[in-house]
Coordinates of C-alpha atoms in Angstrom, one line a residue:
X1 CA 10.3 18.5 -1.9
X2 CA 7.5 15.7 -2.2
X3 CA 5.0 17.1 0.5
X4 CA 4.4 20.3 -2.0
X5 CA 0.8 20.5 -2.3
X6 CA -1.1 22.1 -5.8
X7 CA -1.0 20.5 -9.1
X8 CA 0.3 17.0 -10.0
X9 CA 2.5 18.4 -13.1
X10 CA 3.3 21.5 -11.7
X11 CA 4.5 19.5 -8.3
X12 CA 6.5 16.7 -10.6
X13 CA 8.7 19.2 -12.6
X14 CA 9.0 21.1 -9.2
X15 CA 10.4 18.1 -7.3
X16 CA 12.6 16.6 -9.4
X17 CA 14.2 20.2 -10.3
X18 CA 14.8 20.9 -6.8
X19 CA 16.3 17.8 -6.1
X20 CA 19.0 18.0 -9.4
X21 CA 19.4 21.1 -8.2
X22 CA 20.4 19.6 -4.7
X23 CA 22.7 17.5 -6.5
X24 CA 24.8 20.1 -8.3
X25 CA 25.3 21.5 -5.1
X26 CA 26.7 18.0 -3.5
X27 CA 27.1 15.7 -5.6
X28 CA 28.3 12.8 -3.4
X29 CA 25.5 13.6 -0.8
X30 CA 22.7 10.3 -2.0
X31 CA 19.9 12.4 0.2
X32 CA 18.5 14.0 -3.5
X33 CA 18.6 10.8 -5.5
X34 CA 16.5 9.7 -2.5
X35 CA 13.8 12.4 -2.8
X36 CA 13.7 11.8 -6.6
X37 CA 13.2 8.5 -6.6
X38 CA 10.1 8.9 -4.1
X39 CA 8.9 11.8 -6.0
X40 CA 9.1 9.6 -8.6
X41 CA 7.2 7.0 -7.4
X42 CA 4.7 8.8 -5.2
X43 CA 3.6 10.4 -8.9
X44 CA 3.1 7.1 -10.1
X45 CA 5.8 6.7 -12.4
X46 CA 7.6 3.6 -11.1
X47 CA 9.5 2.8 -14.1
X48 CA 11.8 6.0 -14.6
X49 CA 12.2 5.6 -10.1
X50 CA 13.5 2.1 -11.0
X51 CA 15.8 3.8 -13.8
X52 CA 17.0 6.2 -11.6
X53 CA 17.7 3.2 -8.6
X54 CA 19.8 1.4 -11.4
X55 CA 21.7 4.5 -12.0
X56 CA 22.3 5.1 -8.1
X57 CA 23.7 1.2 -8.0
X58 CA 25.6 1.8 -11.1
X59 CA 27.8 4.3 -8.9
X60 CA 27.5 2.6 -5.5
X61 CA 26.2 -0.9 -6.1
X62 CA 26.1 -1.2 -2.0
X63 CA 23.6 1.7 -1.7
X64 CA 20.5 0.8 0.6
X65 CA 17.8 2.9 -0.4
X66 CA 17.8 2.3 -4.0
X67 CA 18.3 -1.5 -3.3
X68 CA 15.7 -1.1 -0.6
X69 CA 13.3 0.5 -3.9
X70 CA 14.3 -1.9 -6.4
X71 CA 13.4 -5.0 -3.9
X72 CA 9.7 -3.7 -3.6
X73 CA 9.5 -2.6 -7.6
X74 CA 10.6 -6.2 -8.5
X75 CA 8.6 -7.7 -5.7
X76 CA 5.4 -6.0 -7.2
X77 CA 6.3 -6.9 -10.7
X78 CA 6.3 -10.6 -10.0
X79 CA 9.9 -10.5 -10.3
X80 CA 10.2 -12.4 -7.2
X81 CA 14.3 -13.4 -7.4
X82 CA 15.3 -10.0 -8.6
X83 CA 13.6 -8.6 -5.6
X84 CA 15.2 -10.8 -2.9
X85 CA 18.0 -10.8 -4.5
X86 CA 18.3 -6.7 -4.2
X87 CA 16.5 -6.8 -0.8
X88 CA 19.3 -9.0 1.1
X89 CA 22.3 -7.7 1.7
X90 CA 24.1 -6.5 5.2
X91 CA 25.0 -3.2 6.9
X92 CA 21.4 -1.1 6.0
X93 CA 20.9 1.7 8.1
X94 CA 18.8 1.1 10.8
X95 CA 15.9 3.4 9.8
X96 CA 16.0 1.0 6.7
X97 CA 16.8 -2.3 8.5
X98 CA 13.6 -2.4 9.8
X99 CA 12.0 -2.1 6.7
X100 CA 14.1 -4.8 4.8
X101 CA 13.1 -7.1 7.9
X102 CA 9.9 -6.7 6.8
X103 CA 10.2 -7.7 3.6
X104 CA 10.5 -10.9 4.8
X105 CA 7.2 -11.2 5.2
X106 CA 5.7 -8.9 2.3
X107 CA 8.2 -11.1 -0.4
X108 CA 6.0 -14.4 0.4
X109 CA 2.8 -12.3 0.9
X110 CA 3.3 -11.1 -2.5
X111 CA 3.2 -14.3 -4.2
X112 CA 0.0 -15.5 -2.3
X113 CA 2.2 -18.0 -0.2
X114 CA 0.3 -18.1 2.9
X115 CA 1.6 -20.6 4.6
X116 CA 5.6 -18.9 4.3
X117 CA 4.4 -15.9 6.0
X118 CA 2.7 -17.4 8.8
X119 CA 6.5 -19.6 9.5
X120 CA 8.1 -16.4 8.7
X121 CA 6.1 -14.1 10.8
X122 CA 6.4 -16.6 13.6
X123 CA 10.4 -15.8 13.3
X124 CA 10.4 -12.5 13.1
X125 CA 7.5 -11.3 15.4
X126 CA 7.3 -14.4 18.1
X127 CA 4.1 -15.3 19.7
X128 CA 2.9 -12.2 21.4
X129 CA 0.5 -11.9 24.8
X130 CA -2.3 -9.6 24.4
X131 CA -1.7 -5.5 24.8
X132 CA 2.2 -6.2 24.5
X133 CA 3.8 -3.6 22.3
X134 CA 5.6 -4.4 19.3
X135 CA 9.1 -3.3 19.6
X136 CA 9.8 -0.5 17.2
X137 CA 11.7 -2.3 15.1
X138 CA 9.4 -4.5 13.8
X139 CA 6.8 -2.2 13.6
X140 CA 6.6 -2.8 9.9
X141 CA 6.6 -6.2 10.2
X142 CA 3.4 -6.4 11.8
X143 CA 1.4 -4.9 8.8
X144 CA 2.3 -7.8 6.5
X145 CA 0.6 -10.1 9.1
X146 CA -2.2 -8.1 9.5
X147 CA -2.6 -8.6 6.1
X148 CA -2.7 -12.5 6.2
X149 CA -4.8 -12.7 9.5
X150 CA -7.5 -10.6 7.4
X151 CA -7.0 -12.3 4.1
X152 CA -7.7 -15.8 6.3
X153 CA -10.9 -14.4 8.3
X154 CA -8.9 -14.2 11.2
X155 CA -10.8 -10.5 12.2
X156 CA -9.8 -10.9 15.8
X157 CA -6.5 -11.8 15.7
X158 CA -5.6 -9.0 12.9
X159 CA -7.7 -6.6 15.8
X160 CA -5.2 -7.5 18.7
X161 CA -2.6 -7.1 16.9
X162 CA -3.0 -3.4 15.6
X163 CA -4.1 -3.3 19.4
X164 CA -0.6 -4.3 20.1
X165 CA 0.8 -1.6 17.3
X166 CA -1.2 0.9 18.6
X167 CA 0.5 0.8 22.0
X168 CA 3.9 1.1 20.2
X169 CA 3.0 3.9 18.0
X170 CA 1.5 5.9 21.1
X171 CA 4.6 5.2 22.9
X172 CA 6.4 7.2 19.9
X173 CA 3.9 10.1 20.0
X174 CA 0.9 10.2 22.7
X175 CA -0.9 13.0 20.6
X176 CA -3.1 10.9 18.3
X177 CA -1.1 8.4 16.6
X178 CA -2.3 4.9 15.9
X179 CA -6.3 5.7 16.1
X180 CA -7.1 6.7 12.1
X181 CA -5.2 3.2 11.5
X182 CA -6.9 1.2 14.2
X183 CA -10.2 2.7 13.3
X184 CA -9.4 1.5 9.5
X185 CA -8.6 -1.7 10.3
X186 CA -11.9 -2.5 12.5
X187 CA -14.0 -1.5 9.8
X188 CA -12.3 -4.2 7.4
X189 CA -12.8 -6.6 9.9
X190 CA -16.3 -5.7 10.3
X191 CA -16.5 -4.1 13.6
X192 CA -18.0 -0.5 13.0
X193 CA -18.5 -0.1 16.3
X194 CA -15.3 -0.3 17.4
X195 CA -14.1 2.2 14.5
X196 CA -16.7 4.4 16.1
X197 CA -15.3 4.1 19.4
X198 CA -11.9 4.8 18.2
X199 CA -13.1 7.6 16.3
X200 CA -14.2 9.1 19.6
X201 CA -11.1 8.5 21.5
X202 CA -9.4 10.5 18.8
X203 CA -12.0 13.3 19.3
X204 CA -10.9 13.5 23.2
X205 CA -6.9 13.3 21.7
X206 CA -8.3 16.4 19.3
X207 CA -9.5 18.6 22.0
X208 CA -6.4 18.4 23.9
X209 CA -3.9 18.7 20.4
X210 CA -6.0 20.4 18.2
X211 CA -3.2 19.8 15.8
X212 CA -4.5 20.0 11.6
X213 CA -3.1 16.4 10.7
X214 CA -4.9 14.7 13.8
X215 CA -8.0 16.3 12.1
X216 CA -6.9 15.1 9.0
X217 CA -7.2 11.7 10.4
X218 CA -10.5 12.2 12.1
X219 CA -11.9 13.5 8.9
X220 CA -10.3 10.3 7.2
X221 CA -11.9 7.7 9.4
X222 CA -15.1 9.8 9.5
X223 CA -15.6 9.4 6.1
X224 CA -14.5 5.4 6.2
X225 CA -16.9 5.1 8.6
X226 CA -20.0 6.8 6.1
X227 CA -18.7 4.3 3.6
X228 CA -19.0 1.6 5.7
X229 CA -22.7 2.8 6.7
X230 CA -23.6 3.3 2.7
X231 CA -23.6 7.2 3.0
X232 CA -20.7 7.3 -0.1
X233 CA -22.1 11.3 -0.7
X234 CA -21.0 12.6 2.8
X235 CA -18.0 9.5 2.8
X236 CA -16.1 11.5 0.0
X237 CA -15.5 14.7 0.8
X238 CA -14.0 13.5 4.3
X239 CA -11.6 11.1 2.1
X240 CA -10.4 13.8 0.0
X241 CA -9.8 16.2 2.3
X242 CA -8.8 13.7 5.2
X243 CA -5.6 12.1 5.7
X244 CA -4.8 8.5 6.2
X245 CA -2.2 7.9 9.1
X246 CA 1.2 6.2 8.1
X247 CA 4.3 7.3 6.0
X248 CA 3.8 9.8 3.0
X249 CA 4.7 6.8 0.7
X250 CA 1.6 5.3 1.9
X251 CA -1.3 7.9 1.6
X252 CA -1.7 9.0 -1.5
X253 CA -2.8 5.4 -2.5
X254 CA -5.2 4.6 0.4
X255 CA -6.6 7.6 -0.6
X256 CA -7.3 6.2 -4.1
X257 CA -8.7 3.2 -3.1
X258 CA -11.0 4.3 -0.6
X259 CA -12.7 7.4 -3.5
X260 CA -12.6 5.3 -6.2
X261 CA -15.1 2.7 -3.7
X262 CA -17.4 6.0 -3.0
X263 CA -17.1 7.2 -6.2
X264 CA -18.1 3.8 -7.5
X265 CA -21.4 3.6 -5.1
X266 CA -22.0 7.1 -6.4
X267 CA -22.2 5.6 -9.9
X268 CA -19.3 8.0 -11.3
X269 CA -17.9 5.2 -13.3
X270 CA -14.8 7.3 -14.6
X271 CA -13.6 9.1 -11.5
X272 CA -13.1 6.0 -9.7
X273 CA -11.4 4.3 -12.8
X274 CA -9.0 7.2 -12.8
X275 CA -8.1 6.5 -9.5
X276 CA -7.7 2.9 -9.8
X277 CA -5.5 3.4 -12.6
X278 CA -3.2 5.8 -10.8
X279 CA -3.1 3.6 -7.8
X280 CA -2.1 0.3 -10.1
X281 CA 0.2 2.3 -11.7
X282 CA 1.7 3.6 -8.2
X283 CA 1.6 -0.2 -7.5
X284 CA 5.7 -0.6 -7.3
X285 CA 6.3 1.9 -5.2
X286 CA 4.3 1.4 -2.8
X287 CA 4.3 -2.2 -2.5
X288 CA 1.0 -3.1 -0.3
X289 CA -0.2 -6.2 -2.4
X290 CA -3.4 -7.1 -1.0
X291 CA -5.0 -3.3 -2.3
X292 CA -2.9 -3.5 -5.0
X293 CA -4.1 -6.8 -7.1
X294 CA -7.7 -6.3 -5.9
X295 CA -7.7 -3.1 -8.0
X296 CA -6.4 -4.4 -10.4
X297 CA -9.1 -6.9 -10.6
X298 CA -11.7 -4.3 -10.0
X299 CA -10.6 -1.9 -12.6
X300 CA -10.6 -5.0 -14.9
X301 CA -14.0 -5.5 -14.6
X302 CA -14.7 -2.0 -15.6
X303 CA -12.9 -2.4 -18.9
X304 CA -14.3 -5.6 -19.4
X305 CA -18.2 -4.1 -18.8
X306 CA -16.9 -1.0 -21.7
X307 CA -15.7 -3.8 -24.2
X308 CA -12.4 -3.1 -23.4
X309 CA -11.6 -7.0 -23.1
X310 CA -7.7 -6.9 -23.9
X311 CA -7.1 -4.6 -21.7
X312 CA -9.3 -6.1 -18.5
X313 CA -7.5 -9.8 -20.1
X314 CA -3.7 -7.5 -19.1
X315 CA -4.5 -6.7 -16.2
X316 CA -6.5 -10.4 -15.3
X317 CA -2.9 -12.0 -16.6
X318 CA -0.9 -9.7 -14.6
X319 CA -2.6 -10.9 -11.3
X320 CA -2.0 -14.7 -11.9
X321 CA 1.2 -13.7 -13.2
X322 CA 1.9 -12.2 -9.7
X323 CA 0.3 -15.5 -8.2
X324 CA 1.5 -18.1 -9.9
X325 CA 3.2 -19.7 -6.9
X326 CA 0.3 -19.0 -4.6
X327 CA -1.4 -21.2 -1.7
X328 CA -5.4 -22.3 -3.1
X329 CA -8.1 -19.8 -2.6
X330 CA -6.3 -16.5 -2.8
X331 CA -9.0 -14.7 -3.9
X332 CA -7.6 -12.3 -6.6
X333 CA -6.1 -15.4 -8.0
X334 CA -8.9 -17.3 -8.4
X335 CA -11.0 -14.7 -9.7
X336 CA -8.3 -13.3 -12.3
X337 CA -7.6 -17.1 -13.8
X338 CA -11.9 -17.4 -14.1
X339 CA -12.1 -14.1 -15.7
X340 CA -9.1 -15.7 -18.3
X341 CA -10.5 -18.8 -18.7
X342 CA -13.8 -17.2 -19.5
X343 CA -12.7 -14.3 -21.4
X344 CA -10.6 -16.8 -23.7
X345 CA -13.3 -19.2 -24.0
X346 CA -15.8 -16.2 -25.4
X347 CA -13.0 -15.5 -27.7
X348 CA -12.6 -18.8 -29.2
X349 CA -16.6 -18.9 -29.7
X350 CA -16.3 -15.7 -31.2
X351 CA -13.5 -17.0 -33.3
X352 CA -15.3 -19.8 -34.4
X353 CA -18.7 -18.5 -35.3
X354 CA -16.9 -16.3 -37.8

């Protein structure tokens, strides 16, 4: 249902029909609730995937996935209690379970709360040697750490890491999985020639399964690599028809962000602002703060540079709204709670020269 490819309205009414029509077939089976509610989200409309989470509870108020959804809406909403509250309870499946464990770590993350997610990573993941896998399980508790190690300058220790996640993931499946991601990660570190490397490791994996999503992903990380060298013209193409490697919920938003940087550097202004805006706007659903609030902020500063002030002031509150509890020095908060104070300030001049 949700991996339909053509156009976005044509795909929306498509989904969700199949899946009530799934529904009227079974309507105790909770599998096409489940497809709605990522169609729903994966189309950026986060608020009607909430509604349709609180309808599922309504029935069933035990039911994982739409607790599962509801934690990570109300996590990215700054609704911090409403989503630990939904995002604790026993008995998940275990394809789920793993996912809850990690919002351990994302929960604390979200708020900017450093400090938590370094204790709480130290529970959940242990201290691990160099080149040991990550057990499957925690797989996606790994990414939330990755996350801080970067967001502290700690390029080295996020590197080993994803070296560590890399083994895991190849473990699963030994016919490219784990480069486009490792690749990705080196480059946001600043260690291009290491994405390079990767990037012909995965060529060797490519002649041997010339499969069409592992060159999905080589196109992908081609292109992240032009952007990184400042070549945004040949960078974009290879986003937008590459493929970023994790789940489905996950790509359609890296994708955003990485055109709406190229088409930025290309000086196409309202492209990239479209994607921004349907990457905030997916922001709930897919729950990854660190991309999330810094487009926010980005996009802010595009409405602010139009004239657009109340709406780049929105978005500049919503950021210290979502960061009200955080550490010192995280970056999107600072630089939202400046833009406020400033923005106010010219206001109140404005006001008074009247």
């Amino acid at each position: 249902i949700v991996r339909q490819e053509g156009k976005i309205g044509t795909l929306k009414a498509g989904a969700f029909a199949e899946a009530r029509r799934l529904l009227a077939l079974n309507p105790t089976n909770p599998i096409p609730k489940h497809l709605e509610m990522e169609a729903l989200g994966r189309f950026a409309d986060c608020e009607e995937m909430a509604h349709v989470a609180r309808e599922v509870l309504a029935r069933d108020p035990k039911e994982p996935n739409a607790r599962y959804r509801l934690a990570v809406y109300y996590r990215m909403k700054g609704e911090f209690d409403s989503s630990y509250a939904y995002g604790h309870f026993d008995q998940a499946p275990e394809g789920l379970a793993m996912f809850l464990t990690a919002e351990k770590l994302w929960l604390p993350l979200s708020e900017g709360r450093y400090r938590d997610v370094d204790r709480v990573s130290r529970e959940v993941l242990g201290t691990r040697p160099e080149l040991r896998p990550v057990p499957q399980s925690l797989l996606p508790s790994a990414f939330p750490k990755m996350r801080l190690l970067i967001a502290r300058g700690q390029g080295d220790e996020a590197l080993a890491l994803a070296r560590q996640v890399g083994v895991t993931l190849r473990s699963i499946d030994a016919r490219g999985a784990g480069y486009e991601f490792y690749g990705d990660l080196a480059l946001q570190v600043g260690r291009p020639a290491e994405a390079e490397r990767t990037m012909r490791e995965l060529d060797g994996i490519i002649r041997k399964y010339p499969y069409r999503e592992n060159q999905r992903r080589r196109d992908f990380l081609a292109g992240l690599i032009a952007l990184h060298q400042g070549q945004p013209a040949k960078a974009l193409p290879l986003l937008e028809s590459g493929q970023s490697e994790g789940p489905s919920s996950t790509r359609e938003s890296i994708q955003d962000w990485y055109c709406a940087q190229a088409l930025f550097a290309l000086k196409q202004q309202d492209r990239a602002m479209a994607r921004l805006e349907q990457l905030v706007a997916r922001a709930p659903f897919w729950g990854e703060p660190t991309f999330c609030f810094e487009a926010m902020i980005q996009l802010a500063r595009e409405y602010e540079s139009r004239g657009r002030t109340g709406e780049a002031l929105d978005l500049y509150r919503r950021v210290a709204y979502q960061y009200r509890f955080a550490d010192s020095g995280v970056r999107a908060n600072e630089e939202a709670k400046a833009a406020i104070a400033r923005l106010e300030r010219q206001k109140a001049q404005a006001a008074a020269s009247r």
